[in-house]
Amino acid sequence: MSTVAGGGRRADAVRNRKLALDAAIALLSEPGATLTVEAVARKAGLGAGTVVRAFGGKDALVDAAVSRLLQPVVARARDLLAQTGPEQALRVFLAELIAFQSSHHLISEQLGGLDLPATTTLRAELVRAVEDMIAAARRDGVVRADLEPEVIAVLIGESAFAIARSSTTSGELADAYITVMMDGLRPQ
Amino acid sequence: MSTVAGGGRRADAVRNRKLALDAAIALLSEPGATLTVEAVARKAGLGAGTVVRAFGGKDALVDAAVSRLLQPVVARARDLLAQTGPEQALRVFLAELIAFQSSHHLISEQLGGLDLPATTTLRAELVRAVEDMIAAARRDGVVRADLEPEVIAVLIGESAFAIARSSTTSGELADAYITVMMDGLRPQ
DNA sequence: AATCAATTGGAATGTGCGTTCCAGTTAGCC
DNA sequence: GGCTAACTGGAACGCACATTCCAATTGATT
């Protein structure tokens, strides 16, 4: 992270950076919104130039916003694993992950073609957390041992995102996905 | 003997439409290609205007190309179900669907934001074919009865596309997906 | 061969972006 | 309160596209 507070920058610059970030985050949660620099600037009450300058480019802005959103998700995965049995943790996390993605589907649309280092790192951490869940569940004998935890984690990461994108309305699809997935992951 | 089967259009217009369509299809199969009107025109040896005019717009061109590519996939699904047991048909089709998508990942990238009626219809047909497989397998008692075939079909449609997108290299991921999915679909 | 409507290439136009620039404003320091 | 460098808004610019336009060409009909 570049700066916590100040860093030699003027107070208004720091404040505006926060405004722009908040606006971008808000837009990511708004269904049907378009994440353009202009839209962020309007929502933040700033000029387009100010928004770009605060982050050095649109990519960095999106990166900051998305990773800010993703952070609690990763933390939640860790918490669940620490507090619950791995199987239950995985089931609950899957449901929450899909719900999160459903209400922020702009995220996955933005991921294409942009360079988002922080987001990429965080996504890897998320996969890693799932991998730990799988590994723990496997030690308990409740997840099949003929597939590598890493492969399963990636599998879940990819497919869950896809399910989330098209289950904005139903919820039935998400439930079916979790059911099939959890059953398919059990030792056969 | 002047008009070909093309509604009174001139022979060169018909020929050029075919050239543009072939070029678009070729580009969809080329990794890393960009599907712009200009790119299609260059590959077809035509002017940009000619390409657009032949279809009335880029959307219609992409729609024609994608649905042309999707057609044999749907046919294959029907064939498999007619010639093999439903469970085996589903397993083989899943593998082929993912392989197809892997080598045409531009398709799913183009699907966003464009209006593609023929493609939408064909995709629905594909889901319908999978639904029939599931229904048949369920009658045989090899697929769980607590989930609706329609839901399972959509589930497969969405998740398979996602797996395909990120399994361009490995193949390991696709195998794991099929294994987990098939096991998860069995009566528990 | 002559005629003419259909068709063509590719330059011009329109659009939606991100980015850059700059005259004016403001925060921070004496 | 002044001075100065940082910062701001938003217009101007650049870029990547799809689309439209039109003078030149070509297929079809006679």
XYZ file of C-alpha atoms (C1' of nucleotides) in Angstrom:
436
model
C 0.000 0.000 0.000
C 1.346 3.415 -0.954
C 0.348 5.645 1.937
C -1.606 5.348 5.137
C -2.065 9.055 5.795
C -0.310 12.008 4.338
C 2.892 10.878 2.729
C 3.697 14.495 1.939
C 0.514 14.898 -0.066
C -1.864 17.719 0.599
C -4.899 17.084 2.769
C -7.427 17.661 -0.024
C -5.621 15.181 -2.248
C -5.870 12.538 0.452
C -9.547 13.302 1.026
C -10.351 13.199 -2.677
C -8.575 9.911 -3.112
C -10.820 8.471 -0.447
C -13.894 9.993 -2.073
C -12.977 8.493 -5.426
C -12.317 5.091 -3.907
C -15.628 5.112 -2.067
C -17.446 6.121 -5.234
C -15.824 3.316 -7.208
C -16.734 0.790 -4.531
C -20.310 2.042 -4.518
C -20.515 1.716 -8.294
C -19.205 -1.849 -8.154
C -22.177 -2.738 -5.975
C -24.742 -0.961 -8.145
C -26.504 -3.234 -10.605
C -26.391 -1.938 -14.135
C -23.838 0.749 -13.391
C -20.957 1.488 -15.718
C -17.562 1.834 -14.108
C -16.111 4.699 -16.127
C -13.799 7.351 -14.776
C -16.459 9.912 -15.536
C -19.072 7.980 -13.551
C -16.747 7.665 -10.572
C -15.929 11.367 -10.764
C -19.601 12.332 -10.898
C -20.509 10.122 -7.953
C -17.567 11.451 -5.961
C -18.299 15.052 -6.869
C -14.865 15.472 -8.446
C -13.415 16.185 -11.847
C -12.302 13.322 -14.031
C -8.696 14.453 -13.943
C -8.655 14.447 -10.163
C -9.880 10.868 -10.021
C -7.277 9.631 -12.461
C -4.473 11.579 -10.817
C -5.335 10.229 -7.376
C -4.542 6.709 -8.527
C -2.349 7.169 -11.553
C -4.742 5.500 -13.929
C -8.063 3.721 -14.081
C -6.542 0.281 -13.542
C -5.085 1.264 -10.198
C -8.400 2.746 -9.114
C -10.311 -0.415 -9.977
C -7.593 -2.507 -8.387
C -7.878 -0.588 -5.140
C -11.679 -0.755 -5.122
C -11.943 -4.443 -5.958
C -9.297 -5.547 -3.513
C -10.912 -3.453 -0.793
C -14.132 -5.381 -1.474
C -12.386 -8.726 -1.627
C -10.453 -8.314 1.603
C -13.292 -9.108 4.024
C -14.237 -12.118 1.909
C -10.789 -13.614 2.350
C -10.850 -12.781 6.060
C -14.236 -14.453 6.358
C -12.869 -17.628 4.778
C -10.070 -17.732 7.335
C -12.481 -17.078 10.188
C -14.860 -19.792 9.123
C -12.109 -22.361 8.937
C -10.842 -21.374 12.360
C -14.235 -21.492 14.011
C -16.093 -24.348 12.359
C -15.464 -27.801 11.026
C -13.918 -27.651 7.575
C -16.890 -29.187 5.795
C -19.370 -26.788 7.304
C -16.950 -23.925 6.756
C -16.684 -24.766 3.092
C -20.434 -25.055 2.649
C -21.153 -21.745 4.366
C -18.323 -19.991 2.581
C -19.517 -21.198 -0.809
C -22.964 -19.769 -0.153
C -21.526 -16.464 1.022
C -19.065 -16.245 -1.835
C -21.802 -16.710 -4.399
C -24.022 -14.201 -2.651
C -21.185 -11.695 -2.574
C -20.419 -12.154 -6.230
C -24.082 -11.891 -7.158
C -24.336 -8.458 -5.633
C -21.074 -7.310 -7.193
C -21.176 -8.838 -10.621
C -19.474 -5.768 -12.052
C -16.305 -7.101 -10.456
C -15.957 -10.100 -12.720
C -16.811 -7.948 -15.726
C -14.016 -5.546 -14.878
C -11.466 -8.281 -14.361
C -11.046 -8.834 -18.078
C -8.287 -6.946 -19.830
C -7.222 -4.888 -16.839
C -3.984 -5.113 -14.916
C -4.927 -5.511 -11.253
C -1.968 -6.701 -9.168
C -3.536 -6.315 -5.723
C -6.712 -8.038 -6.842
C -4.757 -10.869 -8.379
C -2.846 -11.386 -5.160
C -6.013 -11.322 -3.097
C -7.706 -13.778 -5.392
C -4.779 -16.111 -4.972
C -5.109 -15.745 -1.212
C -8.753 -16.626 -1.482
C -7.996 -19.738 -3.468
C -5.353 -20.563 -0.894
C -7.907 -20.252 1.916
C -10.255 -22.615 0.105
C -7.352 -24.950 -0.459
C -6.733 -25.013 3.300
C -10.378 -25.807 3.907
C -10.224 -28.701 1.481
C -6.990 -30.006 2.962
C -8.444 -29.912 6.475
C -11.625 -31.613 5.342
C -9.563 -34.257 3.639
C -7.682 -34.942 6.863
C -11.066 -35.450 8.514
C -11.930 -37.941 5.818
C -14.923 -35.957 4.565
C -13.402 -34.892 1.248
C -12.098 -37.258 -1.401
C -8.357 -37.906 -1.465
C -7.990 -38.673 -5.171
C -7.856 -35.013 -6.164
C -5.327 -32.413 -5.098
C -6.664 -29.698 -2.776
C -5.095 -27.084 -4.993
C -6.962 -28.306 -8.052
C -10.221 -28.467 -6.128
C -9.695 -24.947 -4.843
C -9.209 -23.552 -8.325
C -12.161 -25.573 -9.522
C -14.355 -24.040 -6.858
C -13.021 -20.557 -7.447
C -13.776 -20.643 -11.144
C -17.129 -22.355 -11.069
C -18.521 -20.413 -8.120
C -17.912 -17.154 -9.946
C -19.768 -18.472 -12.962
C -22.729 -19.639 -10.933
C -22.907 -16.327 -9.145
C -23.098 -14.416 -12.397
C -26.276 -16.158 -13.532
C -27.969 -16.708 -10.194
C -28.758 -13.061 -9.585
C -32.426 -13.859 -9.360
C -33.010 -17.495 -8.603
C -30.923 -18.711 -5.678
C -32.184 -22.134 -6.690
C -29.198 -22.492 -8.989
C -26.760 -21.572 -6.244
C -28.327 -24.118 -3.897
C -28.138 -26.843 -6.513
C -24.518 -25.966 -7.211
C -23.544 -26.221 -3.569
C -25.408 -29.495 -3.144
C -23.844 -31.145 -6.176
C -20.399 -29.793 -5.418
C -20.341 -30.845 -1.772
C -21.630 -34.312 -2.593
C -19.166 -34.676 -5.450
C -16.301 -33.730 -3.167
C -17.040 -36.451 -0.624
C -15.037 -39.672 -0.693
C -16.854 -41.925 -3.131
C -30.058 -18.304 -64.080
C -29.047 -15.144 -62.333
C -30.019 -15.286 -58.702
C -28.461 -17.715 -56.330
C -30.325 -18.694 -53.180
C -29.947 -15.288 -51.657
C -33.061 -13.219 -52.301
C -32.081 -11.345 -55.465
C -28.676 -10.266 -54.248
C -25.792 -10.120 -56.622
C -23.393 -13.052 -56.814
C -20.391 -11.123 -55.471
C -22.394 -9.979 -52.444
C -23.267 -13.554 -51.632
C -19.670 -14.657 -52.079
C -18.329 -11.834 -49.905
C -20.805 -12.576 -47.157
C -19.469 -16.104 -47.056
C -15.875 -14.836 -47.035
C -16.616 -12.513 -44.121
C -18.370 -15.243 -42.189
C -15.482 -17.666 -42.705
C -12.995 -15.024 -41.619
C -14.964 -14.303 -38.450
C -15.169 -18.001 -37.637
C -11.446 -18.366 -38.184
C -10.737 -15.433 -35.865
C -12.936 -16.933 -33.155
C -10.680 -19.976 -33.163
C -7.440 -17.989 -33.124
C -5.968 -17.532 -29.666
C -5.222 -13.927 -28.879
C -7.054 -12.551 -31.885
C -9.249 -9.483 -31.670
C -12.631 -9.731 -33.294
C -12.961 -6.291 -34.822
C -14.696 -5.497 -38.077
C -11.382 -4.335 -39.467
C -9.697 -7.624 -38.514
C -12.443 -9.636 -40.167
C -12.246 -7.457 -43.275
C -8.475 -7.850 -43.507
C -8.640 -11.622 -43.096
C -11.406 -11.858 -45.678
C -9.637 -9.534 -48.110
C -12.557 -7.105 -48.104
C -13.245 -3.539 -47.103
C -14.684 -2.809 -43.693
C -17.841 -1.385 -45.195
C -18.460 -4.520 -47.177
C -18.247 -6.697 -44.085
C -20.654 -4.554 -42.117
C -23.093 -4.243 -45.007
C -23.150 -7.983 -45.596
C -24.641 -8.522 -42.163
C -26.153 -5.192 -41.236
C -23.920 -4.693 -38.234
C -21.218 -6.317 -36.205
C -23.612 -8.020 -33.846
C -25.283 -9.931 -36.661
C -21.902 -11.006 -37.999
C -20.763 -12.330 -34.633
C -24.144 -13.938 -34.113
C -23.868 -15.791 -37.417
C -20.304 -16.908 -36.749
C -20.864 -18.072 -33.198
C -24.045 -19.936 -33.960
C -22.382 -21.607 -36.927
C -19.715 -22.848 -34.498
C -22.226 -23.880 -31.876
C -24.443 -25.843 -34.228
C -22.307 -29.006 -34.456
C -21.887 -28.959 -30.689
C -25.635 -29.154 -30.199
C -25.911 -31.831 -32.854
C -23.183 -33.798 -31.130
C -25.091 -33.675 -27.853
C -28.163 -35.096 -29.552
C -26.128 -37.797 -31.268
C -24.435 -38.881 -28.079
C -27.726 -39.211 -26.269
C -29.186 -41.244 -29.125
C -26.231 -43.612 -29.394
C -24.984 -44.090 -25.835
C -26.319 -44.507 -22.357
C -27.195 -41.152 -20.843
C -24.516 -41.220 -18.175
C -21.744 -41.985 -20.611
C -23.201 -39.482 -23.070
C -23.112 -36.763 -20.432
C -19.550 -37.539 -19.410
C -18.246 -37.557 -22.954
C -20.192 -34.462 -23.875
C -18.869 -32.545 -20.893
C -15.312 -33.301 -21.924
C -15.978 -32.296 -25.513
C -17.831 -29.148 -24.534
C -14.965 -27.979 -22.372
C -12.440 -28.811 -25.063
C -14.486 -26.889 -27.617
C -14.774 -23.878 -25.394
C -11.081 -23.961 -24.569
C -10.165 -23.605 -28.202
C -12.736 -20.885 -28.813
C -12.511 -18.791 -25.689
C -13.116 -15.650 -27.741
C -16.722 -16.798 -27.939
C -17.501 -16.269 -24.290
C -15.679 -12.957 -24.355
C -17.834 -11.754 -27.210
C -21.062 -12.836 -25.558
C -21.002 -9.914 -23.178
C -22.904 -6.805 -24.201
C -23.834 -7.972 -27.684
C -27.268 -8.830 -28.964
C -27.028 -12.303 -30.468
C -30.477 -13.828 -31.030
C -29.425 -16.922 -32.964
C -26.667 -17.688 -30.479
C -29.048 -17.268 -27.574
C -31.483 -19.681 -29.163
C -28.771 -22.211 -29.870
C -27.462 -21.960 -26.358
C -30.929 -22.657 -25.068
C -31.078 -25.702 -27.353
C -27.795 -26.874 -25.929
C -29.050 -26.546 -22.384
C -32.173 -28.368 -23.486
C -30.090 -31.240 -24.864
C -28.214 -31.528 -21.587
C -31.523 -31.425 -19.771
C -32.685 -34.389 -21.833
C -29.523 -36.291 -20.940
C -30.088 -35.613 -17.263
C -33.738 -36.615 -17.471
C -32.857 -39.869 -19.185
C -30.114 -40.603 -16.680
C -32.539 -39.934 -13.892
C -34.997 -42.440 -15.335
C -32.156 -44.966 -15.284
C -31.596 -44.147 -11.647
C -28.016 -42.965 -12.182
C -28.687 -39.280 -11.510
C -30.163 -37.869 -8.311
C -33.889 -37.139 -8.302
C -33.870 -34.317 -5.755
C -32.854 -31.676 -8.288
C -34.741 -30.629 -11.405
C -33.074 -31.609 -14.682
C -33.550 -28.057 -15.911
C -31.639 -26.630 -12.975
C -28.873 -29.180 -13.381
C -28.629 -28.398 -17.074
C -28.196 -24.674 -16.446
C -25.728 -25.463 -13.695
C -23.643 -27.517 -16.069
C -23.918 -24.963 -18.844
C -22.634 -22.144 -16.686
C -19.922 -23.950 -14.795
C -18.527 -25.836 -17.781
C -17.935 -22.565 -19.616
C -16.088 -21.184 -16.608
C -13.882 -24.237 -16.290
C -13.102 -24.148 -19.979
C -11.916 -20.565 -19.794
C -9.194 -21.321 -17.277
C -8.212 -24.807 -18.335
C -6.600 -23.745 -21.575
C -3.363 -25.322 -20.523
C -3.840 -27.874 -17.813
C -6.624 -30.321 -18.655
C -6.185 -31.481 -15.082
C -8.771 -28.953 -13.995
C -11.257 -30.135 -16.585
C -10.792 -33.756 -15.492
C -11.327 -32.854 -11.857
C -14.422 -30.888 -12.755
C -15.969 -33.767 -14.641
C -15.144 -36.215 -11.870
C -16.615 -34.080 -9.110
C -19.638 -33.123 -11.153
C -20.517 -36.665 -12.235
C -20.101 -37.998 -8.711
C -22.117 -35.152 -7.267
C -24.934 -35.820 -9.687
C -25.338 -39.460 -8.672
C -28.101 -40.425 -6.256
C -26.628 -39.999 -2.793
C -21.694 -3.860 -76.304
C -24.378 -0.821 -73.739
C -26.756 0.334 -69.750
C -27.647 0.707 -64.939
C -28.565 -0.745 -60.391
C -26.054 -3.269 -57.058
C -21.838 -3.453 -54.811
C -17.270 -2.178 -53.298
C -13.163 -0.053 -50.743
C -11.670 2.865 -47.603
C -11.890 7.599 -46.084
C -14.792 10.236 -43.186
C -17.794 10.373 -39.230
C -19.560 9.339 -34.768
C -19.013 7.444 -30.114
C -17.212 6.142 -25.798
C -13.653 5.828 -23.512
C -8.970 6.993 -20.696
C -5.557 10.321 -20.349
C -3.289 14.885 -20.549
C -3.072 19.650 -20.135
C -3.523 24.193 -18.150
C -5.528 28.392 -16.209
C -7.426 29.024 -11.931
C -7.806 27.752 -6.942
C -6.286 26.372 -2.459
C -3.653 24.297 1.344
C 0.489 24.721 3.879
C 4.228 27.414 5.557
C 6.673 31.994 6.810
C -1.722 38.039 5.222
C 1.139 36.772 1.707
C 3.812 33.276 -1.301
C 4.360 29.211 -3.547
C 3.847 24.709 -4.909
C 0.336 21.347 -4.900
C -3.937 20.510 -6.487
C -8.386 21.014 -9.089
C -12.041 20.959 -12.784
C -13.130 20.079 -17.107
C -11.937 21.006 -21.820
C -8.974 19.138 -25.271
C -6.777 15.206 -26.984
C -5.765 10.434 -28.425
C -7.249 6.015 -29.396
C -9.955 2.071 -30.752
C -13.873 0.971 -32.520
C -18.407 0.527 -35.370
C -20.900 2.758 -38.807
C -21.901 5.712 -42.841
C -20.943 7.745 -47.119
C -19.698 8.187 -51.919
C -17.000 8.031 -56.193
C -15.478 4.179 -58.691
C -16.356 -0.467 -60.160
C -18.736 -4.554 -61.522
C -22.493 -8.065 -62.343
C -26.632 -8.652 -64.631
C -29.887 -7.755 -68.255
C -30.937 -6.322 -72.990
